[in-house]
Amino acid sequence: MTTPPRPGRPTADPSGIPAALAGQFSDDDVERLIALRRDLHAHPELSWKEHRTADALTAELQRLKPAALDRVAGTGLVARIAGRDRAAPVVAVRGDIDALPIQEATGLPFTSRHDGVMHACGHDVHATWAVGAARLLAREPAAGDVLIVLQPAEELGEGATRVLESGALDNVRMIFGGHVDRRFEVGEVVAEEGALAASSDTFAMTITGRGAHGARPHEADDPIVGAAALVGALQTIVARRLDPGVAGVITVGTISAGSAPNVIPDEARLGGTIRATTAATRERLHDELRRIAAGIASAHSLEIAVDITTGTPPIVNPAGPARIAADAARALLGADAVVPFGVTNMGGEDFAFYLERMPGCFLRIGARERGGPWYAAHSPRFVAAEESLFVGAAVLAACARAASASLA
């Protein structure tokens, strides 16, 4: 396999790495991980197209001489880092690798070279810290083997299921992953029990009526009037059907109908998203959406077809793995480093599919340099502080060791 070209190696300045982690990484670690992150950032690839990315990650992982290194799910990788006892239970660390269809506006010297594609969600850092965790685990092994999972297509919510379908994680007893977050400074880690991300489902509605001339609305069954009533009525589901202490979102994101200002069309279409942080709330929102859609259509003498496509489930960290992660982060970074999430995150994340199959914990890793501005993920100016990759690598490696010891 040809090793992909690498940019000129930057001079590594580890001054921003938390002092508590200074002994974790050699000069070679720092230099190679920074170079890898910048290379991935400069060459982002969309979901299911991460071929160069996979080649670059393969080259770095091969340097560690893993017990196994396999391609899975097309453009994904799973590396097995040997533990002290090959018969001990296996744990896993996951990083995602795909980019987004966004034109970068960060002005970084290693900005995206691919027009209209950028790492606007930090997956360049996630992939790199997974490799960093592999380096640390190769140097100081866990009790059992650790699988380093480099997963494609997270942005589509499809990659995790494909990795699971490959069978590569069938024997994994616990899994850990994380996401950069500029709401928190470098060195701060969120590792807590409970809901950390929402389910992410979509709906499409087709409202069918009877068209007519715009000057004679009494001759029509107007789907646009029905659609307008439905948009407002859907907002009452969260406001009036959910406990105020329970998070939920129903957003209508698209609406289309008609072709001329003086024509009442036969049909109108709506599309949107449904978000929930528990399985019960998710089911309730689906049921209420169908019920209200049917009622509004009937009230306006219309027909309606509702299609709900389920996406990622909610992420709900179980208590045991969350405690392992929090303890590992405190041991590395100090008691004050573990901070509360403090928000209700209605974004989706396909790490949730792993948690449906095995216990684990998903963390948020602070990625804002001290005093730095806040940029939203999925925006053209988003960039994670480079030092966060070392925090992620060290914390995830420590989680793997602690989990492995608890299972042995």
XYZ file of C-alpha atoms in Angstrom:
408
model
C 0.000 0.000 0.000
C 1.366 3.413 -0.952
C 1.750 5.785 1.935
C -0.146 9.011 1.144
C 1.888 12.215 0.912
C 2.430 14.078 4.173
C 2.707 17.834 4.582
C 5.921 19.314 5.909
C 6.199 18.326 9.538
C 5.315 21.237 11.824
C 7.441 22.245 14.716
C 5.541 20.789 17.656
C 4.894 23.201 20.488
C 3.530 21.146 23.394
C 3.168 24.209 25.632
C -0.624 24.054 25.377
C -0.845 20.410 26.463
C -2.029 20.257 30.088
C 1.015 19.908 32.327
C -0.419 16.733 33.847
C -0.077 15.031 30.447
C 3.448 16.181 29.611
C 4.968 12.839 30.580
C 2.447 10.855 28.537
C 3.766 11.849 25.125
C 7.258 11.680 23.656
C 8.557 14.330 21.272
C 7.957 11.856 18.453
C 4.349 11.345 19.603
C 3.694 15.069 19.595
C 5.280 15.653 16.215
C 3.639 12.701 14.465
C 0.185 13.288 15.912
C 0.187 16.982 15.017
C 1.382 16.131 11.507
C -1.331 13.497 11.141
C -4.093 15.801 12.349
C -3.017 18.570 9.973
C -2.759 16.153 7.077
C -6.272 14.836 7.710
C -7.621 18.355 8.103
C -6.088 19.462 4.802
C -7.520 16.447 2.950
C -11.087 15.966 4.248
C -13.310 13.351 2.655
C -17.074 12.916 2.791
C -18.879 9.894 4.239
C -18.096 6.600 2.469
C -15.360 8.348 0.451
C -12.669 8.336 3.167
C -10.164 6.334 1.080
C -7.118 8.593 1.455
C -8.002 9.133 5.105
C -8.044 5.371 5.695
C -4.682 5.006 3.934
C -3.107 7.719 6.101
C -4.474 6.150 9.283
C -3.374 2.693 8.179
C 0.188 3.940 7.669
C 0.297 5.399 11.187
C -1.206 2.330 12.837
C 1.124 -0.053 10.996
C 4.055 1.675 12.710
C 2.731 0.300 16.009
C 2.780 -3.302 14.759
C -0.756 -4.073 15.993
C -1.836 -7.663 16.564
C -4.321 -7.152 13.708
C -5.307 -4.315 11.401
C -8.385 -4.788 9.248
C -10.487 -2.732 6.876
C -14.169 -2.833 7.848
C -17.313 -1.168 6.536
C -15.569 -0.164 3.325
C -13.439 2.758 4.494
C -13.206 1.958 8.213
C -10.379 0.402 10.194
C -10.103 -1.737 13.308
C -6.672 -2.176 14.899
C -6.096 -4.653 17.719
C -3.580 -3.422 20.290
C -2.409 -6.396 22.298
C -2.998 -6.437 26.044
C -0.975 -8.121 28.738
C -3.319 -11.132 28.706
C -4.673 -12.046 25.269
C -7.412 -14.124 26.946
C -8.782 -11.159 28.929
C -11.982 -9.341 27.875
C -11.703 -6.933 24.946
C -12.623 -3.245 25.104
C -12.751 -0.670 22.312
C -11.987 2.983 21.600
C -13.797 4.633 18.695
C -12.905 7.656 16.563
C -14.828 8.837 13.499
C -13.169 9.979 10.286
C -15.569 11.649 7.806
C -15.930 15.337 6.927
C -18.815 17.631 5.949
C -19.895 19.369 2.705
C -18.932 22.862 3.945
C -16.540 25.435 2.466
C -13.847 26.103 5.075
C -13.286 29.685 6.275
C -10.834 29.165 9.156
C -7.765 30.630 7.463
C -5.609 27.844 8.906
C -2.292 27.191 7.162
C -3.472 23.589 6.755
C -6.946 24.555 5.586
C -8.914 22.146 3.406
C -7.551 21.638 -0.086
C -10.879 20.241 -1.247
C -13.426 22.889 -2.228
C -16.708 22.495 -0.423
C -15.445 19.861 2.032
C -14.043 20.448 5.519
C -13.590 18.884 8.933
C -16.185 21.165 10.519
C -17.004 18.735 13.341
C -13.538 17.783 14.559
C -13.329 14.280 13.113
C -9.739 14.994 12.059
C -8.998 15.326 15.780
C -11.135 12.306 16.729
C -9.276 10.091 14.253
C -5.923 11.405 15.441
C -6.647 10.950 19.125
C -7.705 7.355 18.439
C -4.266 6.805 16.871
C -2.739 8.610 19.854
C -4.580 6.279 22.225
C -3.223 3.340 20.231
C 0.331 4.665 20.662
C -0.137 4.994 24.418
C -1.718 1.544 24.721
C 1.042 -0.053 22.672
C 3.568 1.456 25.087
C 1.586 0.679 28.259
C -0.884 -2.118 27.444
C -4.241 -2.681 29.056
C -5.038 -5.962 30.803
C -6.748 -7.260 27.668
C -6.688 -6.352 23.986
C -8.064 -2.980 22.921
C -9.679 -2.428 19.540
C -9.083 0.973 17.956
C -12.137 1.617 15.782
C -11.824 4.265 13.074
C -15.362 4.599 11.799
C -16.604 6.122 8.538
C -19.868 7.907 7.800
C -20.823 9.200 11.237
C -22.263 12.331 9.662
C -24.826 10.205 7.822
C -25.586 8.150 10.949
C -24.696 5.008 9.003
C -21.122 4.055 9.857
C -21.617 2.540 13.311
C -24.236 0.069 12.120
C -21.983 -1.023 9.266
C -19.076 -1.572 11.660
C -21.329 -3.625 13.936
C -22.655 -5.639 11.006
C -19.073 -6.538 10.050
C -18.774 -8.579 13.260
C -15.498 -6.866 14.155
C -16.838 -5.837 17.586
C -18.729 -9.015 18.453
C -16.504 -9.800 21.444
C -16.152 -6.244 22.757
C -17.322 -5.873 26.360
C -17.151 -2.075 26.704
C -16.570 0.876 24.347
C -15.484 4.503 24.762
C -15.538 7.476 22.429
C -15.649 11.227 22.535
C -16.328 14.470 20.715
C -14.473 17.775 20.715
C -16.486 20.636 22.193
C -15.509 24.319 22.106
C -17.914 25.097 24.942
C -15.170 23.692 27.179
C -11.504 24.617 27.457
C -8.668 22.241 26.677
C -8.205 20.019 29.732
C -11.904 19.927 30.643
C -13.783 16.658 30.149
C -17.475 15.758 30.380
C -17.889 12.138 31.510
C -21.281 11.653 33.081
C -24.160 9.248 33.367
C -27.362 9.897 31.454
C -28.468 11.503 28.204
C -25.673 13.090 26.177
C -27.210 13.255 22.683
C -30.643 12.892 21.168
C -32.236 10.500 18.735
C -32.313 11.926 15.234
C -35.316 10.954 13.105
C -36.825 12.590 10.027
C -40.362 12.870 8.772
C -41.929 13.544 5.374
C -45.598 14.392 4.862
C -47.544 14.568 1.639
C -50.864 16.415 1.930
C -53.276 15.787 -0.931
C -56.308 17.949 -1.632
C -58.173 19.261 -4.669
C -56.767 22.095 -6.737
C -58.649 25.021 -8.214
C -58.272 28.595 -9.427
C -56.891 30.889 -6.733
C -59.853 33.207 -7.247
C -62.339 30.441 -6.399
C -61.033 28.734 -3.218
C -64.461 27.331 -2.411
C -63.988 24.929 -5.316
C -60.806 23.493 -3.755
C -59.691 21.445 -0.782
C -56.631 23.575 -0.166
C -53.514 21.619 0.920
C -51.565 24.826 1.574
C -54.033 25.996 4.213
C -53.898 22.510 5.735
C -50.103 22.557 5.704
C -50.030 25.957 7.392
C -52.351 24.736 10.132
C -50.271 21.609 10.547
C -46.986 23.502 11.017
C -48.423 25.355 13.988
C -50.203 22.334 15.428
C -47.036 20.236 15.417
C -45.388 22.732 17.766
C -48.027 21.962 20.414
C -46.730 18.405 20.778
C -43.630 19.384 22.748
C -45.399 22.309 24.433
C -48.513 20.416 25.513
C -47.947 16.667 25.281
C -44.528 16.272 26.958
C -43.622 16.752 30.593
C -41.894 20.183 30.722
C -38.868 18.483 32.261
C -38.442 16.145 29.279
C -36.492 17.274 26.232
C -37.981 16.969 22.770
C -37.883 18.804 19.439
C -40.094 18.734 16.370
C -38.886 21.068 13.640
C -40.420 21.549 10.200
C -37.446 22.231 7.959
C -38.983 22.118 4.477
C -42.333 23.077 2.981
C -43.220 23.096 -0.698
C -46.387 23.505 -2.713
C -47.726 25.167 -5.796
C -46.338 26.503 -9.060
C -48.189 29.790 -9.620
C -49.617 32.543 -7.404
C -53.146 32.190 -8.773
C -53.378 28.399 -8.564
C -54.386 26.291 -5.572
C -52.368 23.078 -6.001
C -53.443 19.508 -5.435
C -50.546 18.750 -3.085
C -48.228 20.150 -0.410
C -45.200 18.562 1.217
C -43.576 19.030 4.616
C -40.325 17.635 5.986
C -38.549 17.906 9.287
C -36.735 16.359 12.199
C -37.769 14.738 15.487
C -35.355 14.703 18.455
C -35.645 13.001 21.858
C -33.291 11.981 24.647
C -35.141 8.846 25.781
C -36.707 5.928 23.942
C -40.094 6.579 25.560
C -40.125 10.228 24.491
C -39.061 9.243 20.994
C -42.020 6.872 20.679
C -44.427 9.457 22.119
C -43.323 12.117 19.622
C -43.780 9.726 16.705
C -47.270 8.767 17.862
C -48.379 12.338 18.510
C -47.033 13.569 15.183
C -49.052 10.929 13.308
C -52.165 11.633 15.371
C -52.114 15.407 14.883
C -51.283 15.089 11.179
C -54.293 12.840 10.665
C -56.547 15.162 12.668
C -55.532 18.336 10.830
C -55.931 16.629 7.465
C -59.396 15.400 8.374
C -60.455 18.829 9.593
C -59.536 20.323 6.205
C -60.975 17.489 4.073
C -57.489 16.433 2.996
C -55.591 13.169 2.738
C -52.164 12.852 4.339
C -49.347 10.332 4.127
C -46.748 10.426 6.921
C -43.392 8.697 6.616
C -41.010 8.656 9.615
C -37.454 7.470 9.040
C -35.621 6.475 12.202
C -32.035 7.630 12.520
C -29.624 7.426 15.402
C -30.952 6.486 18.869
C -30.267 8.749 21.855
C -26.944 8.409 23.648
C -27.577 7.542 27.277
C -24.375 6.767 29.162
C -24.834 3.994 31.743
C -23.570 4.606 35.274
C -20.727 2.070 35.418
C -18.781 3.073 32.294
C -19.414 6.769 33.000
C -17.856 6.351 36.428
C -14.853 4.564 34.894
C -14.386 7.425 32.420
C -14.763 10.162 35.028
C -12.306 8.474 37.386
C -9.797 7.982 34.573
C -10.026 11.652 33.547
C -9.631 12.851 37.135
C -6.620 10.614 37.689
C -4.932 12.123 34.635
C -6.008 15.753 34.779
C -7.089 16.455 38.355
C -10.413 16.487 40.163
C -11.515 19.828 38.683
C -11.018 18.676 35.106
C -14.250 16.673 35.030
C -17.023 19.207 34.483
C -20.810 18.932 34.076
C -22.258 19.051 30.579
C -24.736 21.704 31.661
C -26.757 21.663 28.429
C -29.389 19.508 26.776
C -27.820 18.336 23.548
C -30.421 17.618 20.872
C -27.838 16.767 18.243
C -27.464 13.180 17.065
C -24.424 10.889 17.166
C -24.250 7.341 15.844
C -22.069 6.146 18.741
C -25.528 5.446 20.200
C -25.744 2.284 18.081
C -22.735 0.831 19.926
C -24.395 1.538 23.271
C -27.421 -0.476 22.178
C -25.118 -3.502 21.853
C -22.622 -3.038 24.681
C -22.011 -0.775 27.695
C -19.803 2.240 27.200
C -19.388 5.962 27.655
C -19.309 8.871 25.237
C -17.355 11.911 26.436
C -17.084 15.560 25.476
C -13.496 16.782 25.324
C -12.799 20.499 25.739
C -11.414 21.982 22.518
C -11.276 25.748 23.128
C -7.930 27.340 23.765
C -7.907 29.489 26.916
C -9.525 32.811 26.110
C -10.415 31.698 22.610
C -13.715 32.445 20.852
C -16.613 30.034 20.555
C -17.378 28.628 17.114
C -20.286 26.301 16.440
C -19.616 22.838 15.069
C -20.778 22.353 11.478
C -19.856 25.964 10.705
C -17.204 27.201 8.223
C -15.043 28.665 11.019
C -15.071 25.690 13.364
C -11.680 24.419 14.464
C -10.705 22.357 17.502
C -7.671 23.458 19.504
C -4.842 21.137 18.534
C -3.961 20.389 22.157
C -7.316 18.696 22.617
C -6.112 15.719 20.620
C -3.616 14.877 23.364
C -6.289 15.117 26.055
C -8.571 12.853 24.037
C -5.802 10.331 23.370
C -4.685 10.141 26.997
C -8.188 10.011 28.477
C -9.452 7.356 26.063
C -6.359 5.214 26.619
C -6.850 5.538 30.376
C -10.537 4.610 30.007
C -9.561 1.492 28.070
C -7.014 0.429 30.694
C -9.432 1.031 33.590
C -12.316 -0.737 31.861
C -10.106 -3.661 30.946
C -8.923 -3.988 34.532
C -12.512 -3.860 35.822
C -13.555 -6.693 33.499
C -10.517 -8.920 33.978
